[in-house]
Coordinates of C-alpha atoms in Angstrom, one line a residue:
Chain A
X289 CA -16.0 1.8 36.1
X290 CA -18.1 1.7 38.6
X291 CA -18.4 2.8 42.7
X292 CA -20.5 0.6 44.8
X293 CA -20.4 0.3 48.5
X294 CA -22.0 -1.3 52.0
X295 CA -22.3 -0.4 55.3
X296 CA -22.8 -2.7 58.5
X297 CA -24.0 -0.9 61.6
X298 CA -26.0 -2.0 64.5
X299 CA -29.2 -0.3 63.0
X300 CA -28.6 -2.5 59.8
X301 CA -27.3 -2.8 56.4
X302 CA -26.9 0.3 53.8
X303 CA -26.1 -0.6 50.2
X304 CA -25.1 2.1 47.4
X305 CA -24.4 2.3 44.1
X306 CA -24.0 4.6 40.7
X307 CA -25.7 2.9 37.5
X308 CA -22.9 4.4 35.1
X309 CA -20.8 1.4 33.1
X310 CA -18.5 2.5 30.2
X311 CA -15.9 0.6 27.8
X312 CA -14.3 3.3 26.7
X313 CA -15.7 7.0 26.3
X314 CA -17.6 6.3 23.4
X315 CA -19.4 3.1 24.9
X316 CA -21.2 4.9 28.3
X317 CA -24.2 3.8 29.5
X318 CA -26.9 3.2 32.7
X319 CA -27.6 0.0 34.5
X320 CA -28.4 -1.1 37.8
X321 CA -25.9 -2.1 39.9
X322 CA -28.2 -3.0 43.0
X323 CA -30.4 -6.8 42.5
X324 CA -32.5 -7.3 45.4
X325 CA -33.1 -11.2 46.2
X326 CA -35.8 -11.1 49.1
X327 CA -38.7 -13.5 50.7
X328 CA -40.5 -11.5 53.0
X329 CA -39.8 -12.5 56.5
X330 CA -37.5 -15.4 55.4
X331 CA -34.6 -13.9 53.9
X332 CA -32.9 -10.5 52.3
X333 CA -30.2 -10.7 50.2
X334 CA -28.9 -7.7 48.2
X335 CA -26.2 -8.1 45.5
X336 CA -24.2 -5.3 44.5
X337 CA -21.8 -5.8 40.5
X338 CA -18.9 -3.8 39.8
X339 CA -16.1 -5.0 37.0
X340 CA -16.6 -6.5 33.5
X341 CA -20.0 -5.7 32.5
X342 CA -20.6 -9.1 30.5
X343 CA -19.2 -11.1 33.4
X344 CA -21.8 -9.3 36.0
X345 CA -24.3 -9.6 33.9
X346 CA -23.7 -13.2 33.4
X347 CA -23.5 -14.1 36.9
X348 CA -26.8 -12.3 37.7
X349 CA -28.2 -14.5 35.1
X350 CA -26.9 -17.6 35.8
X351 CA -28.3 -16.9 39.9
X352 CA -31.8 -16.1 38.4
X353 CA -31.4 -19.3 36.4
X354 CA -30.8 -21.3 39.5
X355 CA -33.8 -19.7 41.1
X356 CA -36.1 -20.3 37.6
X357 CA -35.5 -24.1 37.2
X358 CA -35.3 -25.1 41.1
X359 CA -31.5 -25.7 41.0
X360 CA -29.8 -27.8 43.5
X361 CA -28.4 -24.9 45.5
X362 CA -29.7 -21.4 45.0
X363 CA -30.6 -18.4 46.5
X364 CA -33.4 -19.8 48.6
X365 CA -32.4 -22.0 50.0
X366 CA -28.8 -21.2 51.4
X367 CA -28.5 -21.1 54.9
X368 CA -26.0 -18.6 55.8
X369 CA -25.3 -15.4 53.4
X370 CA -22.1 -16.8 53.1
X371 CA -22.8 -19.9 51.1
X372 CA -24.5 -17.4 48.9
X373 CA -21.1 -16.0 48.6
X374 CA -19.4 -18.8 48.1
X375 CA -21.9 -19.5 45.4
X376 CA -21.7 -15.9 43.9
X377 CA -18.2 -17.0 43.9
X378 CA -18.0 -20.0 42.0
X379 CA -20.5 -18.6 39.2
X380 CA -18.1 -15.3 38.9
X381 CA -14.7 -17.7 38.7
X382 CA -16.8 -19.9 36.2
X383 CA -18.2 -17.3 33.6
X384 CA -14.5 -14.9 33.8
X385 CA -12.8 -18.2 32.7
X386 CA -15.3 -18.8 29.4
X387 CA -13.4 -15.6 28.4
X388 CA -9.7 -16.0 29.8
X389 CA -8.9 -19.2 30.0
X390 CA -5.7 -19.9 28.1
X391 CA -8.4 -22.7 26.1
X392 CA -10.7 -19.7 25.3
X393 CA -10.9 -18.9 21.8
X394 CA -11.3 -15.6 22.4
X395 CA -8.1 -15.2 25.4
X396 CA -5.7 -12.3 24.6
X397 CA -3.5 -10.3 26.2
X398 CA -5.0 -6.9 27.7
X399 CA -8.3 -8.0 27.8
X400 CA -10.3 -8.0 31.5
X401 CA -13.3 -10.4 32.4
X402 CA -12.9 -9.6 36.2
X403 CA -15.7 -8.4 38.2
X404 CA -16.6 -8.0 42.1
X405 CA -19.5 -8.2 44.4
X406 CA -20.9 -7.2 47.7
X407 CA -23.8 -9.7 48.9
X408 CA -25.1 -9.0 52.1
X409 CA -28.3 -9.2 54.0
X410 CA -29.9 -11.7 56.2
X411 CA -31.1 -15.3 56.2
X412 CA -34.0 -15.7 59.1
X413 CA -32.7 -17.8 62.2
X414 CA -29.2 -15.9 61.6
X415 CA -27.8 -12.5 62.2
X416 CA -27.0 -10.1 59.4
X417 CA -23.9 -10.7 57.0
X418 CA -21.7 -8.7 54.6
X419 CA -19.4 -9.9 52.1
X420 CA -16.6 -8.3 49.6
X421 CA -16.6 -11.5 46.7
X422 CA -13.4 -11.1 45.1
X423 CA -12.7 -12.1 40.7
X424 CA -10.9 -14.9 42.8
X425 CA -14.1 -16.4 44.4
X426 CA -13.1 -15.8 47.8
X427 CA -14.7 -13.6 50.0
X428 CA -14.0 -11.3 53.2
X429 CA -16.5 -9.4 55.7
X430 CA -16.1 -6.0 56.7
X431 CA -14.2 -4.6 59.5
X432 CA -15.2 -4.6 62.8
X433 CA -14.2 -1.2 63.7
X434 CA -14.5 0.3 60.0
X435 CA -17.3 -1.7 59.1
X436 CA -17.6 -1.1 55.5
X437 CA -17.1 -2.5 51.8
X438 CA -16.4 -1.3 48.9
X439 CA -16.1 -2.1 45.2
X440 CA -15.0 -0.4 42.0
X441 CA -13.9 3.0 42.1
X442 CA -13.5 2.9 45.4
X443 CA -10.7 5.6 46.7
X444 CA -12.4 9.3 46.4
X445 CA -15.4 8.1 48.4
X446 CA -13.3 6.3 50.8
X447 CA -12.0 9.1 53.1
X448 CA -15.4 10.2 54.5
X449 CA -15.8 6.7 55.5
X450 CA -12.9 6.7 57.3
X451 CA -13.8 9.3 59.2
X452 CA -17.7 9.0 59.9
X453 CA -18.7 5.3 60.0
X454 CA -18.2 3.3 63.1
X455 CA -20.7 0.2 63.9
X456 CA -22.7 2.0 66.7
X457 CA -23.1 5.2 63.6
X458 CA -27.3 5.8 63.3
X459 CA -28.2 4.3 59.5
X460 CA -29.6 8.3 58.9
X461 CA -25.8 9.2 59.4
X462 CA -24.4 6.3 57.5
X463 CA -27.2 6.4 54.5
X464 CA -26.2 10.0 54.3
X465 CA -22.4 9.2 54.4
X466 CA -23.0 6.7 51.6
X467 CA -24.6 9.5 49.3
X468 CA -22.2 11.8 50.2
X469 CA -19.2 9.3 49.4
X470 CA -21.4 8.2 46.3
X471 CA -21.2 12.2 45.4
X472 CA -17.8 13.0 45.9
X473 CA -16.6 10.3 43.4
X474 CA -19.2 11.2 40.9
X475 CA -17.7 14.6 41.0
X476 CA -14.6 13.5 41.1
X477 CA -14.6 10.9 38.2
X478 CA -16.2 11.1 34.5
X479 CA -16.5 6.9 34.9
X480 CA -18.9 7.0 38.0
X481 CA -22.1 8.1 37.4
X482 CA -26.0 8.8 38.5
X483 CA -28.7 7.4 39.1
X484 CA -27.8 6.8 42.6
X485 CA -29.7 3.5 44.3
X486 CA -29.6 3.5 48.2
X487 CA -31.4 1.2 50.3
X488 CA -31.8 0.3 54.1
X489 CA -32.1 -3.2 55.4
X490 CA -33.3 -3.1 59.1
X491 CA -31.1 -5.8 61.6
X492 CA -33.9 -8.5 62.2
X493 CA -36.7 -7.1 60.3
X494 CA -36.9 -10.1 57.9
X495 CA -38.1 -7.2 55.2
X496 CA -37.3 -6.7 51.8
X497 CA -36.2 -3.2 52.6
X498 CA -37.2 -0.7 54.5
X499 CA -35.7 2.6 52.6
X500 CA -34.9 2.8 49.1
X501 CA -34.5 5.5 46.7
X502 CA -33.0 6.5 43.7
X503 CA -31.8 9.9 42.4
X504 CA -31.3 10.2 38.4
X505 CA -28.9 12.9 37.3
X506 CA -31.3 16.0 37.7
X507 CA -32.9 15.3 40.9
X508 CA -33.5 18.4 42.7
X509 CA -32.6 16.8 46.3
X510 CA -28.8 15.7 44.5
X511 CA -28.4 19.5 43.7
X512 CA -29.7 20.5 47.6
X513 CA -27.6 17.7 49.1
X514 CA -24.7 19.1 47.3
X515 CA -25.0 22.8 47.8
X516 CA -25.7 22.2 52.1
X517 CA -22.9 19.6 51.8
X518 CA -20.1 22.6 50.1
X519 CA -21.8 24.9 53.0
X520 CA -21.0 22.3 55.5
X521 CA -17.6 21.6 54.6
X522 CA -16.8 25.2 54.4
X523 CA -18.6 26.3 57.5
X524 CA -15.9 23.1 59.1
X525 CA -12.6 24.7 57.5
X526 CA -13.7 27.7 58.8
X527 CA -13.6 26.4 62.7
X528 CA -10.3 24.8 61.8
X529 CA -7.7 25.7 64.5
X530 CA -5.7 28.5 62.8
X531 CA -2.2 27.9 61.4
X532 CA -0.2 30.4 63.3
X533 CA 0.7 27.8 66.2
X534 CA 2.7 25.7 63.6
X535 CA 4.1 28.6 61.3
X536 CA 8.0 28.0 61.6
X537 CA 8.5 31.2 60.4
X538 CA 7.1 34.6 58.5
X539 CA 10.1 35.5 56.0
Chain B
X65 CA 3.8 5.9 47.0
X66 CA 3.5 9.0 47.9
X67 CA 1.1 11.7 47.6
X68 CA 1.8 16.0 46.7
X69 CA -0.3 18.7 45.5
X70 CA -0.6 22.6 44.9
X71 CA -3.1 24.6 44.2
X72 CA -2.8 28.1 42.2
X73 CA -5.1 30.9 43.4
X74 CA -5.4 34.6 43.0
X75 CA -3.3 34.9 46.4
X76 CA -0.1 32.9 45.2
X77 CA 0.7 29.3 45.4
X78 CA 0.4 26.5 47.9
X79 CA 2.1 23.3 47.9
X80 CA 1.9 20.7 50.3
X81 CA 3.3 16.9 50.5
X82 CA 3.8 13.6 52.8
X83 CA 7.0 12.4 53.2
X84 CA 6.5 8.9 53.3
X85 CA 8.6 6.5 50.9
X86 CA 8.2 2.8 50.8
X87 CA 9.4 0.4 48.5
X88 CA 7.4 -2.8 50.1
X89 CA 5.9 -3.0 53.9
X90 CA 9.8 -3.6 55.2
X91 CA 11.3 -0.9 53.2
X92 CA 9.2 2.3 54.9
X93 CA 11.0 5.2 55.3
X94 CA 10.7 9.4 55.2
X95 CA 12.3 12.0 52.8
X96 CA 10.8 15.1 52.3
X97 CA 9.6 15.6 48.6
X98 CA 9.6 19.3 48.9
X99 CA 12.8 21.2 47.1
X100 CA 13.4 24.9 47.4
X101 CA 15.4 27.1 44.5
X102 CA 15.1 30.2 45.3
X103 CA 16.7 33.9 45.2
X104 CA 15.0 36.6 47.2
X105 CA 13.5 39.2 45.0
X106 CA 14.3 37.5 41.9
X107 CA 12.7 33.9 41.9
X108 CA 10.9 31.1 43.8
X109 CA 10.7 27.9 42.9
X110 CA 9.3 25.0 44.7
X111 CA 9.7 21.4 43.6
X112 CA 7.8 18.1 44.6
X113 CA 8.6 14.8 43.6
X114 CA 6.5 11.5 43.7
X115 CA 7.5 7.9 41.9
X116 CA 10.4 6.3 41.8
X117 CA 12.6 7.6 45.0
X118 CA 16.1 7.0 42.9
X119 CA 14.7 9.0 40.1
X120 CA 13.6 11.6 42.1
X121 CA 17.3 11.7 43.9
X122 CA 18.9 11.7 40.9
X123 CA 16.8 14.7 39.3
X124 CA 17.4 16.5 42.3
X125 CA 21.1 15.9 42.2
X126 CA 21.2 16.9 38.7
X127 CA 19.5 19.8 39.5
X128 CA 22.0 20.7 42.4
X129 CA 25.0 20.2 40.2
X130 CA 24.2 21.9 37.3
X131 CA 23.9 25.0 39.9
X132 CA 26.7 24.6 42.0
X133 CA 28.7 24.0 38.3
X134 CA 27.0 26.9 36.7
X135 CA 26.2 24.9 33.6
X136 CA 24.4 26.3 30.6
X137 CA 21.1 25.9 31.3
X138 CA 20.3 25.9 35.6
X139 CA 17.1 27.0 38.1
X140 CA 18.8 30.1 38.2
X141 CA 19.4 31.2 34.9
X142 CA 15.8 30.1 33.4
X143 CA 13.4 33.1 32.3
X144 CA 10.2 31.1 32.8
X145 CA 8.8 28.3 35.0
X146 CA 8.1 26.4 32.1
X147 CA 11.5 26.2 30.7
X148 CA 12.2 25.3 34.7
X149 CA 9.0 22.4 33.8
X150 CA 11.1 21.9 30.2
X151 CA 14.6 21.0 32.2
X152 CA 13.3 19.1 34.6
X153 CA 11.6 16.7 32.6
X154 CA 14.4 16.0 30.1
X155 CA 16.7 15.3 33.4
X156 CA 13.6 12.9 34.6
X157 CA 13.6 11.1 31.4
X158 CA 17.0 11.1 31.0
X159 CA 17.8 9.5 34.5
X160 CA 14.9 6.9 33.7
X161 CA 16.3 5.5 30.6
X162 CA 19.3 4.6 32.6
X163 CA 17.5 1.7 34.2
X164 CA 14.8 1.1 31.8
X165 CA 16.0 2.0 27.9
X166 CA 16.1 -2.1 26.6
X167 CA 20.1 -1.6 26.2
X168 CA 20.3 -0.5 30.3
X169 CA 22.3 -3.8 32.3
X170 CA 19.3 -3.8 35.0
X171 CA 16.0 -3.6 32.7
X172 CA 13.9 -5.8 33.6
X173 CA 9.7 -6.5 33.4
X174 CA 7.8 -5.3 36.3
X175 CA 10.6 -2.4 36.8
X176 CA 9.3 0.7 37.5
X177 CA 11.7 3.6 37.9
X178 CA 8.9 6.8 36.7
X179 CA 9.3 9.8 38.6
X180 CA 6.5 12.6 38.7
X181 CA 6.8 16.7 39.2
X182 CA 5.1 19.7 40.5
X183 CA 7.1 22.7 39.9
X184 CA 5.6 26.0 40.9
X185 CA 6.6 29.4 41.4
X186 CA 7.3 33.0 40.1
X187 CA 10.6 34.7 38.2
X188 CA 11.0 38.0 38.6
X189 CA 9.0 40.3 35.5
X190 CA 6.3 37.5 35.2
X191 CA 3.5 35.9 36.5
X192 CA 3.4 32.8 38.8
X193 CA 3.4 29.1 36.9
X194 CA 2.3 25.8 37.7
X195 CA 3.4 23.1 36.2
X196 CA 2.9 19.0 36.6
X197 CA 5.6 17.3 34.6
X198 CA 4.8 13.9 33.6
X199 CA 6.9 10.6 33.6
X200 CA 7.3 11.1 29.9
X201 CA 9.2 14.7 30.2
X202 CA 5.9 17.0 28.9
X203 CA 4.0 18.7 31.8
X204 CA 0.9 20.6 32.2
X205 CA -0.2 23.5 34.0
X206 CA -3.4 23.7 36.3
X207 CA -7.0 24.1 34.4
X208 CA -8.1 27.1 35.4
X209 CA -11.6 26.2 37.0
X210 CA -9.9 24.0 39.3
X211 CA -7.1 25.4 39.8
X212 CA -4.6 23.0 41.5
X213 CA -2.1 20.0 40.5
X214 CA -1.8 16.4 42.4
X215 CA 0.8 13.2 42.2
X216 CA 1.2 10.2 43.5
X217 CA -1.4 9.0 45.3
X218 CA -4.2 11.4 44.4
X219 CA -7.7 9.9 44.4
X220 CA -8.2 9.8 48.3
X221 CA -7.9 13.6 48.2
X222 CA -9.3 14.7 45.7
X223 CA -13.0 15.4 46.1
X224 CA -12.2 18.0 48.7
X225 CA -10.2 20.2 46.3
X226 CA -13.2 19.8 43.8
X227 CA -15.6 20.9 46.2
X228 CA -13.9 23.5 47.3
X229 CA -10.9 25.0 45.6
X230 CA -11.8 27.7 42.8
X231 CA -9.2 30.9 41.1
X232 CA -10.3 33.2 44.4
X233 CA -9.8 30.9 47.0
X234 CA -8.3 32.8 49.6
X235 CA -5.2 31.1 50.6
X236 CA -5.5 30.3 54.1
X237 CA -8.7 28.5 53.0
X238 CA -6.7 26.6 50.5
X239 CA -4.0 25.6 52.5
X240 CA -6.3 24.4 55.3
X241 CA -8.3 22.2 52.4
X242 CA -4.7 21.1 51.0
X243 CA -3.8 19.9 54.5
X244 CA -7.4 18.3 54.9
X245 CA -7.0 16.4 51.7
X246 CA -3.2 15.2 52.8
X247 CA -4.6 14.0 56.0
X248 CA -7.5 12.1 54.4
X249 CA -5.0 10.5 52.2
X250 CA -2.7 9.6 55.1
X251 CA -5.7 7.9 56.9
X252 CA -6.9 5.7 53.9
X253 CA -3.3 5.0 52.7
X254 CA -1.1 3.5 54.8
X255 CA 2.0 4.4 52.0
X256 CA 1.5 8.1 52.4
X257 CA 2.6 9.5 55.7
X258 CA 3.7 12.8 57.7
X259 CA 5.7 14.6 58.6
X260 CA 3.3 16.7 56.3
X261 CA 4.8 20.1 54.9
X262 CA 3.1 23.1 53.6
X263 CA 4.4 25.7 52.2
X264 CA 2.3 29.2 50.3
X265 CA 4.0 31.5 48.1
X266 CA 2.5 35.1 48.2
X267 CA 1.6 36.3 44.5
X268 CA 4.3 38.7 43.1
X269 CA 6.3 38.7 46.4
X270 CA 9.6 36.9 45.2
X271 CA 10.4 35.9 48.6
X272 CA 11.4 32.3 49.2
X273 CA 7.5 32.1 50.6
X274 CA 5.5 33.6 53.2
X275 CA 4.4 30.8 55.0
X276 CA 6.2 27.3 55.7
X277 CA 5.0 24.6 58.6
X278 CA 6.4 20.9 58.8
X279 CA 3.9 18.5 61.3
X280 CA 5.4 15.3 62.0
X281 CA 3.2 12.7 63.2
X282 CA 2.0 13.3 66.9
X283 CA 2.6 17.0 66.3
X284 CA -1.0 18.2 68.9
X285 CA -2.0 20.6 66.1
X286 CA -2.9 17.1 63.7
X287 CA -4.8 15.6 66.2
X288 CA -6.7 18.8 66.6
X289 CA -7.0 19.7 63.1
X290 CA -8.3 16.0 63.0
X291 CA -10.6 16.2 66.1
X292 CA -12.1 19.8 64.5
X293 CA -12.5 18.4 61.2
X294 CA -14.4 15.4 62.6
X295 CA -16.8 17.8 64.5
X296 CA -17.6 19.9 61.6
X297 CA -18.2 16.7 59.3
X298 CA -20.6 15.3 61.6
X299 CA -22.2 19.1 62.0
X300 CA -22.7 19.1 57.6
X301 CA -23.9 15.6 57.6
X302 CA -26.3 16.5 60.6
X303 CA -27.6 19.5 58.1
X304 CA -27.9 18.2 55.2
X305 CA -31.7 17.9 53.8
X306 CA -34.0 14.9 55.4
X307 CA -34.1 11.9 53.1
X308 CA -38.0 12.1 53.3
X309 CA -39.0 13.6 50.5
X310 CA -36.8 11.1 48.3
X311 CA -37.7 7.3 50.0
X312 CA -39.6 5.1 47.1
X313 CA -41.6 3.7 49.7
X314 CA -41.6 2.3 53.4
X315 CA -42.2 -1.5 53.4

């Protein structure tokens, strides 16, 4: 499994994501999750992969491809991030059904080719854009009021989310509501795992990036983040209003 | 879908749950999944349900009539939790197979009658139990570094008992982070729902329990647990260490 997720605020665009993939417990290993696709001052396009390794891979290949040999449509030269998902799209339906296709010599029951992607960034002449590319090909943008994305493993990180991101939130706050998000599902599940990318795209900069870090397993700032983070948390259920209002009884 | 959890520390036993059932968006309804067996001074017993909502009637039921009949084996003449755990699970697969076993009339693919249990609490002359009994009919108790149980829809709420929840725990602490991580899971999931219910057991009291609240859905102390909760989030987040010393590079 995987957790990767995306953030739209005013400030920008936040992108996150573990580097642990597994098939099975035995089979556990680190890649990146986070391809960067930028022409300074033209365009900034991030790709985030989650799902069937082999299909992810595939589709990352098969973009750089396009880009190598000058294809008819590539990264370069779409004009609005979403044709770029509509293209990530199309190359993700293509390469699951080499594998799944009831013609596929290697089709069987049980067996899943699916993977996801979150493109987003921003094409110069045209505002900043986030998309959720399904295994279908289609895509969605985030919500306006809970603008966010999120693929994978997404359901123990999604709470905080909930309750912290809103478009006007600062991209410190959100960038830290990202790692914290990342955090709470690496703790809570074996399948998501460090190094930690994270990475700040400024509204209208035109830039590459303009924060990006990553954190492998032992990084002393994971183990700081985490120890002020259980202070925080337990410093907030300790101003929690007290139960004695709603006790319906002492027996 | 549902969501339930306790948690076992030193103090005694807390259980909370939702009480939301829905069997597709036009089928929404409420039933509290929180059962009471008890006997002052000679046993509590507190049983959640999650799953299948007929299952979970029909264990209850069974349940009820093997008291009010005084059959051989009932709640009240078991000498541990675990042969409480034992019972209940046979009942469970028992009233599954009636719908499911391939010579049942209604079987059917895509069927799903499983039925999950928590089943907690203390008979007199021996320690308190916590047991999750499992679709299947075995159960297990809680692992003693994390001490506490979860069923139905448990990833939303999650990371906050892992963060927080540890053997010594003291209980008001616990059953402010067990109503926390119900009300994170009622805000990412629209198929869990209140009115919430919470309910701690005191440790060798063998009173039906010491504490008991029920908050239905505009009950004022959510939306000022919610409201505190918020603050205190953004107060942790606003704390935690400065991403400075991590950033790669600024472009």
């Amino acid at each position: 499994m995987t957790y990767c997720l995306a953030i739209a605020v005013e400030d920008g665009l936040i992108f996150c994501s573990d580097s642990r993939t597994n098939a099975g417990p035995d089979r556990v290993s680190t890649y990146s999750k986070m391809h960067r696709f930028s022409v300074a001052y033209d365009r900034s396009l991030i790709l985030l992969s989650a799902g069937n390794l082999a299909t992810s891979q595939a589709v990352i290949t098969q973009i750089q491809r396009d880009l190598e040999e000058d294809a008819k449509f590539n990264i370069l030269k779409a004009r609005y991030v979403a044709d770029v998902a509509d293209y990530v799209g199309e190359i993700n339906v293509r390469e699951q059904a080499k594998y799944t296709a009831s013609s596929a010599p290697g089709a069987g029951p049980g067996f899943n080719a699916t993977a996801s992607f979150i493109i987003g960034g921003q094409i110069k002449g045209h505002s900043q854009e986030l998309y959720l590319v399904y295994p279908e090909g289609n895509h969605i943008t985030a919500s306006e009021i809970y603008p966010y994305l999120q693929i994978g493993e997404t359901k123990y990180g999604k709470p905080i989310l909930d309750r912290i991101i809103r478009p006007d939130t600062p991209y410190e706050t959100a960038m830290r509501c990202a790692v914290v998000s990342m955090d709470s599902t690496i703790r809570s599940n074996a399948t998501v795992g460090p190094p930690l990318e994270c990475l700040f795209y400024r509204n209208n900069s035109l830039k590459p990036h303009e924060r990006y870090f990553n954190l492998p397993e032992h990084h002393p700032y994971l183990a700081k983040l985490r120890q002020s983070w259980d202070e925080g948390l337990r410093d907030a259920f300790d101003k929690l209003p007290g139960f004695n209002e709603v006790f319906a009884d002492d027996e």
